[in-house]
Structures are given as structure tokens and as C-alpha cells.
Short mmCIF file of C-alpha atoms and ligand atoms in Angstrom, two decimals:
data_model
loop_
_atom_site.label_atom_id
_atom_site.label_comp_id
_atom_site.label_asym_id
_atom_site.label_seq_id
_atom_site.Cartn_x
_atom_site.Cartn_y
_atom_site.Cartn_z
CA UNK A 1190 35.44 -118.21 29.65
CA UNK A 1191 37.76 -118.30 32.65
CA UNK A 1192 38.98 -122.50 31.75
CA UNK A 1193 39.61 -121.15 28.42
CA UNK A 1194 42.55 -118.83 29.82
CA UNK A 1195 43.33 -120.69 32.89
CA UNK A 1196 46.20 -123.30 32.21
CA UNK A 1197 48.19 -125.55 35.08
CA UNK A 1198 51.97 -125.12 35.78
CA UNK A 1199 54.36 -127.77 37.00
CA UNK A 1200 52.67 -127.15 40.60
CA UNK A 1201 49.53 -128.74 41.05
CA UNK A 1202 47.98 -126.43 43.29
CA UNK A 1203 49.35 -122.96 41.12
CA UNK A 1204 47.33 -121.47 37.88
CA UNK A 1205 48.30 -118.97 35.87
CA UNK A 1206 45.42 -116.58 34.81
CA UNK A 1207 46.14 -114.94 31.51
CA UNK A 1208 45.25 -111.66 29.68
CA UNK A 1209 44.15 -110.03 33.31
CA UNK A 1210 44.00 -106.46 32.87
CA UNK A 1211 46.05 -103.94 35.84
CA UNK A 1212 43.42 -101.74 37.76
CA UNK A 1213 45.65 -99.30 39.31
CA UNK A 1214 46.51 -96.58 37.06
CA UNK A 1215 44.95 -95.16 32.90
CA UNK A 1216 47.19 -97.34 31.21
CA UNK A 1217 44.92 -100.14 31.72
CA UNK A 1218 47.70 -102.82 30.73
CA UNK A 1219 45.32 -105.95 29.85
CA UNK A 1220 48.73 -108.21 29.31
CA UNK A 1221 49.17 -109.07 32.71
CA UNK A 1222 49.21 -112.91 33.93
CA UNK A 1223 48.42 -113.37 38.10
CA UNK A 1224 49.73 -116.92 39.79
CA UNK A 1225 47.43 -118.18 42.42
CA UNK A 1226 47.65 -121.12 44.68
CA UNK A 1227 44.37 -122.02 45.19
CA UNK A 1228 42.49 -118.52 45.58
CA UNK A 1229 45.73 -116.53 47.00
CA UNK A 1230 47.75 -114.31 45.10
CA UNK A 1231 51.24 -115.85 45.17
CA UNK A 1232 52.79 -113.44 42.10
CA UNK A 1233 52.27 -111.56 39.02
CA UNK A 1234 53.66 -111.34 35.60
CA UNK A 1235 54.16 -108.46 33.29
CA UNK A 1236 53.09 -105.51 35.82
CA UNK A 1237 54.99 -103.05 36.97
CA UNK A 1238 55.97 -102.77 40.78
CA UNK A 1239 52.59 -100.68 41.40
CA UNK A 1240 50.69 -102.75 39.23
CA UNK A 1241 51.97 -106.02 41.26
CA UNK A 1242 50.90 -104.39 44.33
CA UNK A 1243 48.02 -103.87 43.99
CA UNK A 1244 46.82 -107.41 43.04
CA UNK A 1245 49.38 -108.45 46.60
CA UNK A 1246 47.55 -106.07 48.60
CA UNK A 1247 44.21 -107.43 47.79
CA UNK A 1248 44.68 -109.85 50.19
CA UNK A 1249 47.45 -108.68 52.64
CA UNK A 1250 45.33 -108.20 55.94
CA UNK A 1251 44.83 -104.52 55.82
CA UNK A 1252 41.28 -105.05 54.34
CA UNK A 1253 38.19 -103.80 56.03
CA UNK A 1254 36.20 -107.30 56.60
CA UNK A 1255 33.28 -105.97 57.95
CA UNK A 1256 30.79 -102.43 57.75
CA UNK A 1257 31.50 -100.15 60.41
CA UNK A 1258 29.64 -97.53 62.39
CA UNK A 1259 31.69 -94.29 64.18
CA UNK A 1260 30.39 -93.95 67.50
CA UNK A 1261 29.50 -90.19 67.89
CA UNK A 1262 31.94 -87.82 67.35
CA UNK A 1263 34.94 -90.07 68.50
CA UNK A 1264 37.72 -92.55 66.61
CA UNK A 1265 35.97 -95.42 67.50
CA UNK A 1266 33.90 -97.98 65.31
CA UNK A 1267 31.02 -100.48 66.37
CA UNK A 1268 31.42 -103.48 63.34
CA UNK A 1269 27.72 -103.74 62.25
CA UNK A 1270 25.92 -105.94 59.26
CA UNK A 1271 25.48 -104.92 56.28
CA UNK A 1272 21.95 -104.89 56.41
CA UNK A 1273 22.14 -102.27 59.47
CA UNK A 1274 24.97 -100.02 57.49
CA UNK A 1275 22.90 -99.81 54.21
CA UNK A 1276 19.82 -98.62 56.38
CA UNK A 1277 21.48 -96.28 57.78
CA UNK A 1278 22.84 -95.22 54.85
CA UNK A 1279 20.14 -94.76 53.04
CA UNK A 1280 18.30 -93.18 56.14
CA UNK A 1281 21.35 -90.42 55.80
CA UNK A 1282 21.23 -90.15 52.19
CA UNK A 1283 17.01 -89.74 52.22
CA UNK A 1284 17.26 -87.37 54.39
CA UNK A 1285 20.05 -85.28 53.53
CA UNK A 1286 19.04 -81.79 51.14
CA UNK A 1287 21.60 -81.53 49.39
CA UNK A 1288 24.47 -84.64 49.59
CA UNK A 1289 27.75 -84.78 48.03
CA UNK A 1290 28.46 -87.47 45.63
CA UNK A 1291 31.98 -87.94 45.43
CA UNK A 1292 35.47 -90.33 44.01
CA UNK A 1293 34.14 -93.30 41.49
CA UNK A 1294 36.97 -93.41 39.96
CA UNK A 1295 38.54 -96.91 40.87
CA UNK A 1296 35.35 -98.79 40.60
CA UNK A 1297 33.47 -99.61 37.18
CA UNK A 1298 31.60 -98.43 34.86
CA UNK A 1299 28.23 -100.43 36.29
CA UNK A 1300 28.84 -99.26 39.72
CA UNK A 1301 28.82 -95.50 38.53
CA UNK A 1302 26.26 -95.80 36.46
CA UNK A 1303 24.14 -96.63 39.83
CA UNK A 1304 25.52 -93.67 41.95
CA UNK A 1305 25.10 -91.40 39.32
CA UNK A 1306 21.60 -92.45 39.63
CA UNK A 1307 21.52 -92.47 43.34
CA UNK A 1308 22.59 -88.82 43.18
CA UNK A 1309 20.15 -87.45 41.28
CA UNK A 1310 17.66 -89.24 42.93
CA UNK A 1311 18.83 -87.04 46.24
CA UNK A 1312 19.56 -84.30 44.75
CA UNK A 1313 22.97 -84.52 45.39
CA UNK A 1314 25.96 -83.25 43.25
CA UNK A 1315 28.48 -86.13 41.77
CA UNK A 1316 31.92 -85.48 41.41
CA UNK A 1317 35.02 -87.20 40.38
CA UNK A 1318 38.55 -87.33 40.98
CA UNK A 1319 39.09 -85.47 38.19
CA UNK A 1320 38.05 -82.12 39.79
CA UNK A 1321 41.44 -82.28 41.80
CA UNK A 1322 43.72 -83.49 38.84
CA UNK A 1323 42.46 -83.26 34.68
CA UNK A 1324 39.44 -81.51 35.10
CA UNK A 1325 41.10 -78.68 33.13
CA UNK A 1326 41.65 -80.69 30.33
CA UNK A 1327 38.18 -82.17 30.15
CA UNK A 1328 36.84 -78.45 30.41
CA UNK A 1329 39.08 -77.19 27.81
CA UNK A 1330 38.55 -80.46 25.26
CA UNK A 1331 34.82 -79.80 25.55
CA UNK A 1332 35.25 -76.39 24.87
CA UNK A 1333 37.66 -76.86 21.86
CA UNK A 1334 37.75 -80.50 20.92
CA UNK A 1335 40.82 -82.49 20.90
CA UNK A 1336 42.62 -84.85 18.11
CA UNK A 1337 43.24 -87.90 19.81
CA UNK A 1338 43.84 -91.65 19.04
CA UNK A 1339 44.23 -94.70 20.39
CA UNK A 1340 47.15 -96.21 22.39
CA UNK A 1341 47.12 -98.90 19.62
CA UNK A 1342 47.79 -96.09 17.03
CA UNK A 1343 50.76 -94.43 19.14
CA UNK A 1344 52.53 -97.58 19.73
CA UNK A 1345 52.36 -98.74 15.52
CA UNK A 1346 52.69 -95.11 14.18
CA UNK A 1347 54.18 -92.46 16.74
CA UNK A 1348 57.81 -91.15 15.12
CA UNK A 1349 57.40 -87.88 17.91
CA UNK A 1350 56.48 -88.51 21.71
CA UNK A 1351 56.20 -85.20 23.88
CA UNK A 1352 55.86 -85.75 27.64
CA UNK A 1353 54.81 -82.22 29.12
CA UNK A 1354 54.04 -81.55 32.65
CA UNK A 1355 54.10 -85.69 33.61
CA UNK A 1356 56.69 -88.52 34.58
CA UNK A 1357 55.36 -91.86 33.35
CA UNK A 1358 58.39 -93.82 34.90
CA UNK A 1359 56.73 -93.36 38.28
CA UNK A 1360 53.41 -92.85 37.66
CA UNK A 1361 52.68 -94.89 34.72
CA UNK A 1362 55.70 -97.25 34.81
CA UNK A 1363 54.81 -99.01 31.94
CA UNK A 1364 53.51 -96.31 29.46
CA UNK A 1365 56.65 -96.34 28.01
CA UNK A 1366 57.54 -100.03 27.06
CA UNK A 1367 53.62 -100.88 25.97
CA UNK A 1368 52.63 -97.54 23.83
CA UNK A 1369 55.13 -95.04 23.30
CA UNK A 1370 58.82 -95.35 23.14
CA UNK A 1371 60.56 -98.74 23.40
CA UNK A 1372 57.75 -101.29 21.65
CA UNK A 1373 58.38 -101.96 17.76
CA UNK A 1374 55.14 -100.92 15.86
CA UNK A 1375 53.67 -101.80 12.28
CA UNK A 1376 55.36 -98.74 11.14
CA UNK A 1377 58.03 -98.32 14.15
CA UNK A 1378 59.77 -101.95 14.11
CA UNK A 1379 62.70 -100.67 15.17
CA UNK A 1380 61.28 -99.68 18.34
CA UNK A 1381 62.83 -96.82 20.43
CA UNK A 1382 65.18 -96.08 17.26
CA UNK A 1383 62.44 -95.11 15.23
CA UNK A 1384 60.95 -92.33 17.54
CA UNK A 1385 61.94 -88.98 19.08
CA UNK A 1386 61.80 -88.47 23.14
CA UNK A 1387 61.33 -85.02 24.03
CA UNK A 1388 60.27 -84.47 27.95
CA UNK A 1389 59.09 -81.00 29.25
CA UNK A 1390 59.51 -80.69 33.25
CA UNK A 1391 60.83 -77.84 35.12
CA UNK A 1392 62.51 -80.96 37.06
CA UNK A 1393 65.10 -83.01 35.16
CA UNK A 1394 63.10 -86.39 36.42
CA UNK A 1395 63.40 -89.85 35.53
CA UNK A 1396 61.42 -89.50 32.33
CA UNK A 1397 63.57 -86.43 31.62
CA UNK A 1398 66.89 -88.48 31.78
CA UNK A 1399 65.69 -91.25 28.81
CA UNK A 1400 64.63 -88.27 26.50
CA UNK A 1401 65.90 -87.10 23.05
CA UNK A 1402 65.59 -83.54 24.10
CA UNK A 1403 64.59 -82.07 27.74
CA UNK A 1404 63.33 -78.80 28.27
CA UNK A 1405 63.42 -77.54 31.12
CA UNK A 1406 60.35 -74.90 30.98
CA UNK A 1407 60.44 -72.64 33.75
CA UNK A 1408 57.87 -73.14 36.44
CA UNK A 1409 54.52 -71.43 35.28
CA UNK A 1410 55.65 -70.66 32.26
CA UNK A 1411 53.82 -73.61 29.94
CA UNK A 1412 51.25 -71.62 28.51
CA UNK A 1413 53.74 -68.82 27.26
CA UNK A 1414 56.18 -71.56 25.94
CA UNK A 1415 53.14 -73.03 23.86
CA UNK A 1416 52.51 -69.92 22.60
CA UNK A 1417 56.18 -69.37 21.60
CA UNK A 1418 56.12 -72.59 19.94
CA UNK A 1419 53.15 -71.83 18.02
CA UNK A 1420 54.75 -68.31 16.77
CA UNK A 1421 58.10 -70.89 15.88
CA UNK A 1422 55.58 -72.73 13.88
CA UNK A 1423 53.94 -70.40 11.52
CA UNK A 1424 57.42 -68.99 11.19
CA UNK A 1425 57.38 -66.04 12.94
CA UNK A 1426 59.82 -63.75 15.05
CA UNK A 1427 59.37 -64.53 18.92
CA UNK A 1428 59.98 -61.22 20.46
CA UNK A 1429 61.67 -62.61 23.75
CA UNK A 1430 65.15 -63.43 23.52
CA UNK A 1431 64.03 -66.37 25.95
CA UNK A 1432 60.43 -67.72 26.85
CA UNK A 1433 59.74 -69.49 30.15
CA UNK A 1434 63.18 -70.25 30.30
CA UNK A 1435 63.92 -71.32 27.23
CA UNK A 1436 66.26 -69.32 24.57
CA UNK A 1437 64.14 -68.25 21.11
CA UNK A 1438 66.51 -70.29 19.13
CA UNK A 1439 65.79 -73.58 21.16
CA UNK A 1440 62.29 -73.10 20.61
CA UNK A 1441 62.21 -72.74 16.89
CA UNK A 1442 64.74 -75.97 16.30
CA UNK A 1443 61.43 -77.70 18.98
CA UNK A 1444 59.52 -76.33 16.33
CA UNK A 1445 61.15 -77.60 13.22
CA UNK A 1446 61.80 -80.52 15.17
CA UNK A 1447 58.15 -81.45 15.33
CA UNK A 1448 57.60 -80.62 11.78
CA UNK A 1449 59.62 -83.17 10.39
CA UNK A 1450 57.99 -85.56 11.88
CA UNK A 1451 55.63 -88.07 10.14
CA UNK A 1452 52.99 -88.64 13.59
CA UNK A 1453 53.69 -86.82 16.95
CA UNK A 1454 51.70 -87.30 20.31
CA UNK A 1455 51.48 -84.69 23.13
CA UNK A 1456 51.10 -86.72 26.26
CA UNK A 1457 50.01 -84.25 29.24
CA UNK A 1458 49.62 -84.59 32.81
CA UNK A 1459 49.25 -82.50 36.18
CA UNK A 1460 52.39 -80.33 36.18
CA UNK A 1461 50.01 -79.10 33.13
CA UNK A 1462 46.44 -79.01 34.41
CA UNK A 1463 46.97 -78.44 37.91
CA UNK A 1464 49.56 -75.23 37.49
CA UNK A 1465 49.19 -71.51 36.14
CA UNK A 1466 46.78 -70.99 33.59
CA UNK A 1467 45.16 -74.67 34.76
CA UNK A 1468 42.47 -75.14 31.37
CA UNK A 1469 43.94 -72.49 29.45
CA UNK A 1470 47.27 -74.49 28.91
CA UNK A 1471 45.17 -77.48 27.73
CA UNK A 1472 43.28 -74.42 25.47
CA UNK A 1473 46.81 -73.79 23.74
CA UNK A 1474 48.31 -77.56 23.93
CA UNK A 1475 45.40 -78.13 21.94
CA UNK A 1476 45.42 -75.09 19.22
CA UNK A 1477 49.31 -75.99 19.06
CA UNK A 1478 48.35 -79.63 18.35
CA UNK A 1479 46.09 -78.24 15.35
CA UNK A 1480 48.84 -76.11 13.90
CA UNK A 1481 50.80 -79.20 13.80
CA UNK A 1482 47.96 -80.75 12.44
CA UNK A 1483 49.19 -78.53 8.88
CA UNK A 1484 52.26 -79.59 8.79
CA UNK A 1485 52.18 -83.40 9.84
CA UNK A 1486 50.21 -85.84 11.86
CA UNK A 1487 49.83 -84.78 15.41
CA UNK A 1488 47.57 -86.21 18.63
CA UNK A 1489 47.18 -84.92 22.39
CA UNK A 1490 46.37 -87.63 25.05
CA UNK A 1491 45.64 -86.64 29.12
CA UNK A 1492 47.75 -89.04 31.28
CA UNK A 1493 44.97 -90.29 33.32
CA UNK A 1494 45.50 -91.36 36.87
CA UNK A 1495 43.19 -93.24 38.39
CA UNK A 1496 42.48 -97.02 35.87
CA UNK A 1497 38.91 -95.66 35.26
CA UNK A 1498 38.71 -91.60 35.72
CA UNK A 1499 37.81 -91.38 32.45
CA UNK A 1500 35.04 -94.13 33.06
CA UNK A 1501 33.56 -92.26 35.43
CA UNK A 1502 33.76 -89.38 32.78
CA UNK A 1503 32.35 -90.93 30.12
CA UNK A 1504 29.09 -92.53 31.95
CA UNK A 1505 28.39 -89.00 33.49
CA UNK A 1506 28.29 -87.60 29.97
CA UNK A 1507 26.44 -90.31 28.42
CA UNK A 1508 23.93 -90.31 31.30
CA UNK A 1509 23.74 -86.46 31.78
CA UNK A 1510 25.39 -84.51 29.28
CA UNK A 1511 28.52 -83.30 32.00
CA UNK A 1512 31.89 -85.14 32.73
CA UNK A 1513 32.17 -84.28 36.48
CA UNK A 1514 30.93 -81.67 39.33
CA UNK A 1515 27.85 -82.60 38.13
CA UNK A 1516 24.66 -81.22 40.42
CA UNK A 1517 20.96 -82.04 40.49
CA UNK A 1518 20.33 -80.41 43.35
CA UNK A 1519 17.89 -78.31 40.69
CA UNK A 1520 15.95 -80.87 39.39
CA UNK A 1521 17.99 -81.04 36.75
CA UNK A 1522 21.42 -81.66 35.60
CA UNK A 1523 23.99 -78.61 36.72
CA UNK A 1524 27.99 -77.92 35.82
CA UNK A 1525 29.61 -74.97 36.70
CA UNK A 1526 33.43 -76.62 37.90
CA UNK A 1527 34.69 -73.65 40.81
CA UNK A 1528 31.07 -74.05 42.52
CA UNK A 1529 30.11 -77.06 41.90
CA UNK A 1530 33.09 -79.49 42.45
CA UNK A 1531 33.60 -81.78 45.85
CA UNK A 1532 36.22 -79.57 46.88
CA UNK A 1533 33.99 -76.54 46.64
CA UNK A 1534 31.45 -78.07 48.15
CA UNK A 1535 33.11 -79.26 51.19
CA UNK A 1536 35.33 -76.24 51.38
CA UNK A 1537 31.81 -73.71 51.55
CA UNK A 1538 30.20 -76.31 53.69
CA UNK A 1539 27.06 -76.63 51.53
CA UNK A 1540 26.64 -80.45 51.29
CA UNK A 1541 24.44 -81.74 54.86
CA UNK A 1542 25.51 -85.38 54.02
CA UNK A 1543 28.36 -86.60 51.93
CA UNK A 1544 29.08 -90.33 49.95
CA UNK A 1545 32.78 -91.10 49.14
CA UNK A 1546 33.74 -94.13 47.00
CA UNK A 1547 36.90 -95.49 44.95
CA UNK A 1548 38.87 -92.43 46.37
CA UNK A 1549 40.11 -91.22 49.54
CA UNK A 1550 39.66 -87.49 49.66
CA UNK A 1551 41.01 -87.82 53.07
CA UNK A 1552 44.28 -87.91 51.58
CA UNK A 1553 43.91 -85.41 49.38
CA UNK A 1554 41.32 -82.32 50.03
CA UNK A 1555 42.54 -79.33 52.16
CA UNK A 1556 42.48 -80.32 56.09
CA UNK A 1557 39.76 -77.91 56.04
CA UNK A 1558 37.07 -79.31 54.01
CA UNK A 1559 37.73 -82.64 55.74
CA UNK A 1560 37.21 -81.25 59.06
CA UNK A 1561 33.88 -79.98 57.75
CA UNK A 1562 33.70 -83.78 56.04
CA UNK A 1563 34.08 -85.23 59.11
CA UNK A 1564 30.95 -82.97 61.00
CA UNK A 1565 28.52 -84.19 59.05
CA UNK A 1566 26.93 -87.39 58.22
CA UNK A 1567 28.87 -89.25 56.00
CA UNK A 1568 29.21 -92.81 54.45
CA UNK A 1569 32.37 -94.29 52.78
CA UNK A 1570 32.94 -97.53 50.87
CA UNK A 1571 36.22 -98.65 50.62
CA UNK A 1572 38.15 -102.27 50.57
CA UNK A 1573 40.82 -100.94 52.72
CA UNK A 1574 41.32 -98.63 55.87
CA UNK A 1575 42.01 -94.93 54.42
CA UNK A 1576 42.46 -91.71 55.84
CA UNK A 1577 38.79 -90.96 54.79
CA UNK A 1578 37.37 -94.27 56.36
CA UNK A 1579 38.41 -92.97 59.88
CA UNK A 1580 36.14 -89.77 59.86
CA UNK A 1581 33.66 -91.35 58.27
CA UNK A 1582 29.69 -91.80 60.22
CA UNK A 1583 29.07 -95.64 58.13
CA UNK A 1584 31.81 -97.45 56.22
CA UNK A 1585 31.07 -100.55 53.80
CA UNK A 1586 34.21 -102.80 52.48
CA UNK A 1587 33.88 -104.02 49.22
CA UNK A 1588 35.61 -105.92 46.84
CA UNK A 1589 38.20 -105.06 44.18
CA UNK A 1590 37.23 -104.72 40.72
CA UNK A 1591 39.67 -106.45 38.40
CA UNK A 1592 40.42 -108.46 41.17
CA UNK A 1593 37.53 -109.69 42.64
CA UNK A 1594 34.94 -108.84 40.49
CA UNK A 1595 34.49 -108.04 36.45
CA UNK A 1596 33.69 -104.83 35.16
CA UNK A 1597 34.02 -101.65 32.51
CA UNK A 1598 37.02 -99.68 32.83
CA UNK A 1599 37.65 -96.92 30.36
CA UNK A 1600 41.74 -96.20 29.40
CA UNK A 1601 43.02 -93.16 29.49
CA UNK A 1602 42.71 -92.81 25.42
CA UNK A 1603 38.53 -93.48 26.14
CA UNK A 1604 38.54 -97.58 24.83
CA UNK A 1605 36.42 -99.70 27.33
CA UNK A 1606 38.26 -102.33 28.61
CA UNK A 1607 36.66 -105.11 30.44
CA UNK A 1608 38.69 -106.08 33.93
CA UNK A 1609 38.68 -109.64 34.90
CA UNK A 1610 37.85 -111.19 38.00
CA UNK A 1611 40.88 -113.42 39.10
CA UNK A 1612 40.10 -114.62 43.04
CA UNK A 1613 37.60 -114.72 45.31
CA UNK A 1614 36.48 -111.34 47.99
CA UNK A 1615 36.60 -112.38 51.31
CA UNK A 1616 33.78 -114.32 52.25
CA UNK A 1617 30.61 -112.31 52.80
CA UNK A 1618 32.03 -108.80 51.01
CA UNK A 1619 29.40 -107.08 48.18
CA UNK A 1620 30.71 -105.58 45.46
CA UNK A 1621 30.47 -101.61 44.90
CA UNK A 1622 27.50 -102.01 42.49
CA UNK A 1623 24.96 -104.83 44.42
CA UNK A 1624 26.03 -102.14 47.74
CA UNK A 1625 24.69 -98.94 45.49
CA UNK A 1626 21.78 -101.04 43.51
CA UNK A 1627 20.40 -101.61 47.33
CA UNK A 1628 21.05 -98.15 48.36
CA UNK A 1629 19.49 -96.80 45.49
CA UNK A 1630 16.43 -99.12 46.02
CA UNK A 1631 16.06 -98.29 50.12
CA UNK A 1632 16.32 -94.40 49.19
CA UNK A 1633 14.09 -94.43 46.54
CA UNK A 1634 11.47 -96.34 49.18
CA UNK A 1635 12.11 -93.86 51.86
CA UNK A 1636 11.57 -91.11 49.33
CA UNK A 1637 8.06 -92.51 48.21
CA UNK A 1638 7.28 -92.88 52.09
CA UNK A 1639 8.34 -89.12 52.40
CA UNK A 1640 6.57 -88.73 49.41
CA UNK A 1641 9.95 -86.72 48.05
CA UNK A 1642 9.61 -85.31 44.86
CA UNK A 1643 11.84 -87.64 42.85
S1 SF4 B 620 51.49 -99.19 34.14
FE1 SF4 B 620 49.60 -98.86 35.32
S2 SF4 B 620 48.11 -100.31 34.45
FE2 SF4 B 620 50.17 -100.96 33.78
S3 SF4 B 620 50.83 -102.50 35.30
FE3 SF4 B 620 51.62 -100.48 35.98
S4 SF4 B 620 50.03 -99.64 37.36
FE4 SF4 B 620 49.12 -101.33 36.20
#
């Protein structure tokens, strides 16, 4: 499969590996083409600057080469074998009541299918990242539903593109030129000149300056300029001479605007999700999507972060019925997002033990639940040195998946996408899913020894 793809350049030693697919953020862009000299990284073609990055830092020297223990309570690490770290891990795990499960969102598919697993064979509660960034939209979608469509579908039929609440030109730099305004479609050949930008951001950002229209909502204030809009829609009077900073006349022109359109997409992200009204404005994005849904074609799509949050989404849900903050700490599976999320968790101090991987909570939960993160017995894997691997009790490198190893990814419109392996780990480094297959194995011995109920 690889020779197929794999052609020579002018340089002996340099290939060019085709069709490799970015894992960094939901875009998932499969178009990508990596030069290597031998097994090193020498350049990439097609991704953007983050996207090139990541496949340079794969091998830049800031990887963790070998499983570490903490020495009690202090900054310092004893390198161990893998053999020793998975022991102990397991030991940790085994014994721990009730452990947190938590990240899985930059790994595969295969490897959270295992750790999903591994957590309800503890007892543990598994979380992903997106408890801290579009859990609100997943909670609202499965309480409403959601139109959606594929990437594919935006890029040949989109007329309307609505950023609200995100900036793709930083955070998913090439969003833009692949899906939604600048490529020519089957029914959009003449590319950007066939569509209609319009960008809502309290901040006039860098999406904001290539738009048709900007709006610049008022901070808060999304979920009562939805609801204006909606009010423009079925032609009534809005009430307020201006909504969430925006004057009654703009908002019905936003509204007529959208109606004349032949197929519109509402692309969200965090200034959404993660502000006022947090699931609620995804509740009325959606019901405003519907209404459109009368007049013309309209879809919503949740700018993912993380290449395979919605991966880690879409195996809990197919393996337990729940999408995140998932616990089993019951016997069976639990969801109840406010109680039962990492951050929660960690924050109440109810978790004894805690498992991070494919995220670095570190750099992202309050100082407080890390402090309590970093009392108790904890294991992190992680291919590079993070802010979480230095208050962690066990840490495991691994390799890179899309770089170093194959596996499921889902985009951030839900189509699996499998990632390519393109060079070689470091010599002796497991992957994320042979480290959680023998973890789940060692536990699940220990258990029978302890004669544990699972
Ligand atoms: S847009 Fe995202 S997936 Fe595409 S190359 Fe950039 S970081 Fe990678």
C-alpha cells in the first residue's frame, strides 16, 4: 500500500509520501504530502504552518524516549522500562476505587476503544477534551438533533458560510481554502465569488477581516441575537431597537440575507459553547438552523479542535450509549456533564487515581484541580514533555499517530478518516493502543487475583 504512494524525487535518498492526512486539528486535511530523507522529516507539502509542525516536531528532540517514574513527592524522575511502568500502572489503576479516565482525543479510534474498556473495567469515569471546549454542543445536538453534512457537501454546494463564535485562520488555517470559502465546487466553480462570508465575533479578528458581513455581537449576547434573528425570520417585529449590539434593522437584512440563499452552513466554535448560555446557544443555533431549514437549505457544523475529539465521541457512544464524562463507577454506564466531567472530578477531589492521555490537562484545568492531580497517583502517556507529564507518579512516551503509526480519526463533520503512518517511532517506543491492550490485560489479572467484581 505504502510503494503504491511512495514515488522518488531527483534526490536519491528523499521520498515524497502522498495523500498523508494532518493530525493536529478537526479538519483532518488528508491532501498533505511529507518529504523524508531516509526516515527524517525534512518538509511538508500542502499543510498549514501548524499542520507542518507538527509532523517537524515529531522528531525535534523534545520527545520523551523513555517511561519515567516521579520520585515521591518531588520534580524528579527515575527513567524505568516499560515493563516496570506498566506494572505499576496497572498496580495503581487495580487498586484505585474510583480512577479518572481522562484526554483521548489526539490518539485513535483503536486506542480509545481500549481505555474506554480499561475504565469500565476499574470503575473509573472517561472523559474527553470535549468537557472543557464543545461539550455544550454535543449535549444540546443529543437533546435536539442537528442538520449537518459533510465537508464534501459544503465545499461543492455552500452559497452562505456563517462563522459564529470561531476564527479558522488561526485555529483551523486551512478550513477556509479546502471546504468553505475560496475552493471552486460542483455547484460553486467560481470559488470565493460564488459564496457569502459573514463572521460573528465580538473581536474584529482575522476571519472577521475576509468576511462579506461582520457582526460584531456584543459579548454574551449570542443567544439573544439568535433569537432576534429567528423573530427577523418568521417576519416579525423585534421589540429592541438593538439586540446584543446589533441595530433591529441589521438583523432583519442578516435575516433576509440568509433567505436568499440556495445552501447556508453555520460553522460554530468556543466563543459559542464555552460563553453565556454555554448549550443553550447551541439549543437556539440549532432551532434557527431549522427555521432556515423552511426557507432554503441550511447545515450547522461544531469546529472541532483536537484531529479526533469527535473520535473519541463517537466510540464512547457506540460502545456505551454517552459521548463524554462518561462513569461506571456504578456498574454501569453514567452521564450527568457538571458532576461527572474530569474537571469536576478533579476539582471535588473524588477520583483516588487518575489516567491522562492525548491531552495535557496540565495546561488547561484550573491550578486547583491539578494540585489535587498532582497528590494522587497518577499515570500519563504522552510523546512529548507537557505540563501534565511533570506532576505525573508514571509517564509512558508513545508514538504519534498519523505519524508513526496508522489509525481511525473521525473529522469534525463525523467521516472516519484513516491516518497514515509516514516514519518510524524512535526505536523501542509502543504505540498508545499495544501500551493500553497490556494495561488492560495486567488490570484485568490483578482484578481476578483480587477477585474484583468486574
Ligand atoms: S488545517 Fe488543521 S488538519 Fe489541516 S493542515 Fe492545518 S492543522 Fe492540519
Amino acid at each position: 500500500m505504502e510503494a503504491k504512494t511512495q514515488t522518488k524525487t531527483e534526490s536519491k535518498n528523499l521520498q515524497v509520501v502522498t495523500d498523508v492526512v494532518c493530525p493536529f486539528c478537526g479538519t483532518l486535511c488528508d491532501d498533505l504530502k511529507i518529504i523524508k530523507d531516509g526516515n527524517t522529516i525534512v518538509d511538508t507539502m500542502n499543510a498549514c504552518v501548524i499542520g507542518n509542525e507538527k509532523f517537524k516536531s515529531a522528531q525535534d528532540g523534545h520527545r520523551i524516549m523513555t517511561p519515567l517514574e516521579r520520585d515521591d513527592n518531588s520534580a524528579e524522575f527515575t527513567p524505568v522500562s516499560y515493563d516496570y511502568a506498566i506494572e505499576k500502572a496497572a498496580q495503581i489503576l487495580a487498586k484505585a476505587k474510583r480512577p479518572l479516565f481522562y484526554g483521548w482525543s489526539s490518539t485513535s479510534c483503536e486506542a480509545q476503544e481500549v481505555g474506554n474498556e480499561l475504565a469500565e473495567l476499574c470503575g473509573g469515569v472517561t472523559d474527553n477534551t470535549a468537557s472543557v471546549c464543545h461539550g455544550p454542543s454535543v449535549l444540546a445536538i443529543q437533546t435536539v438533533g442537528a442538520p449537518c453534512c459533510t465537508l464534501g457537501e459544503v465545499k461543492n454546494r455552500a452559497d452562505l458560510i456563517i462563522y459564529w463564535g470561531c476564527n479558522p485562520v488561526h485555529a483551523h488555517p486551512r478550513h477556509m481554502s479546502r471546504y468553505s470559502i475560496y475552493p471552486r465546487g460542483f455547484f460553486t466553480e467560481r470559488g470565493f465569488k460564488d459564496r457569502t462570508t459573514i463572521v460573528v465575533d465580538p473581536r474584529p479578528t482575522d476571519t472577521a477581516k475576509q468576511a462579506d458581513v461582520y457582526v460584531p455581537v456584543e459579548q454574551g449576547k449570542d443567544y439573544e441575537l439568535l433569537d432576534a434573528l429567528r423573530t427577523a425570520l418568521r417576519g416579525e417585529k423585534i421589540e429592541q431597537e438593538v439586540v446584543g449590539g446589533i441595530p433591529r434593522e441589521k438583523i432583519v437584512e442578516l435575516g433576509e440575507l440568509c433567505k436568499s440563499k440556495k445552501f447556508g452552513l453555520l460553522f460554530f466554535g468556543m466563543g459559542v459553547t464555552q460563553t453565556t448560555g454555554k448549550h443553550r446557544n447551541i439549543d437556539i443555533a440549532i432551532s434557527f438552523v431549522a427555521d432556515m431549514n423552511k426557507y432554503t437549505k441550511f447545515n450547522l457544523i461544531a469546529m472541532r479542535g483536537h484531529y479526533n475529539v469527535s473520535g473519541s465521541g463517537q466510540v464512547m457512544s457506540w460502545q456505551s450509549g454517552f459521548p463524554f464524562a462518561m462513569d461506571f463507577s456504578r456498574g454501569y454506564a453514567r452521564y450527568n456533564p457538571g458532576e461527572t466531567a474530569a474537571n469536576d472530578i478533579l476539582a471535588r477531589g473524588e477520583c483516588d487515581a487518575a489516567f491522562v492521555i492525548a491531552s495535557d490537562p496540565g495546561a488547561h484545568f484550573p491550578v486547583s484541580s491539578m494540585k489535587y492531580y498532582a497528590r494522587i497517583p497518577t499515570v500519563c502517556i504522552d510523546p512529548h514533555y507537557t505540563p501534565t507529564t511533570g506532576v505525573s507518579s508514571i509517564v509512558m512516551p508513545s508514538t504519534i499517530v498519523g505519524v508513526e503509526e496508522e489509525g481511525t480519526a473521525y473529522r469534525m463533520d463525523n467521516v472516519p478518516i484513516r491516518c497514515r503512518k509516514v516514519a518510524d517511532a524512535p526505536e523501542g517506543i509502543l504505540s498508545d493502543h499495544e501500551i493500553l491492550e497490556r494495561l488492560y490485560h495486567r488490570v484485568k489479572e490483578l482484578k481476578g487475583e483480587a477477585g474484583g467484581q468486574h
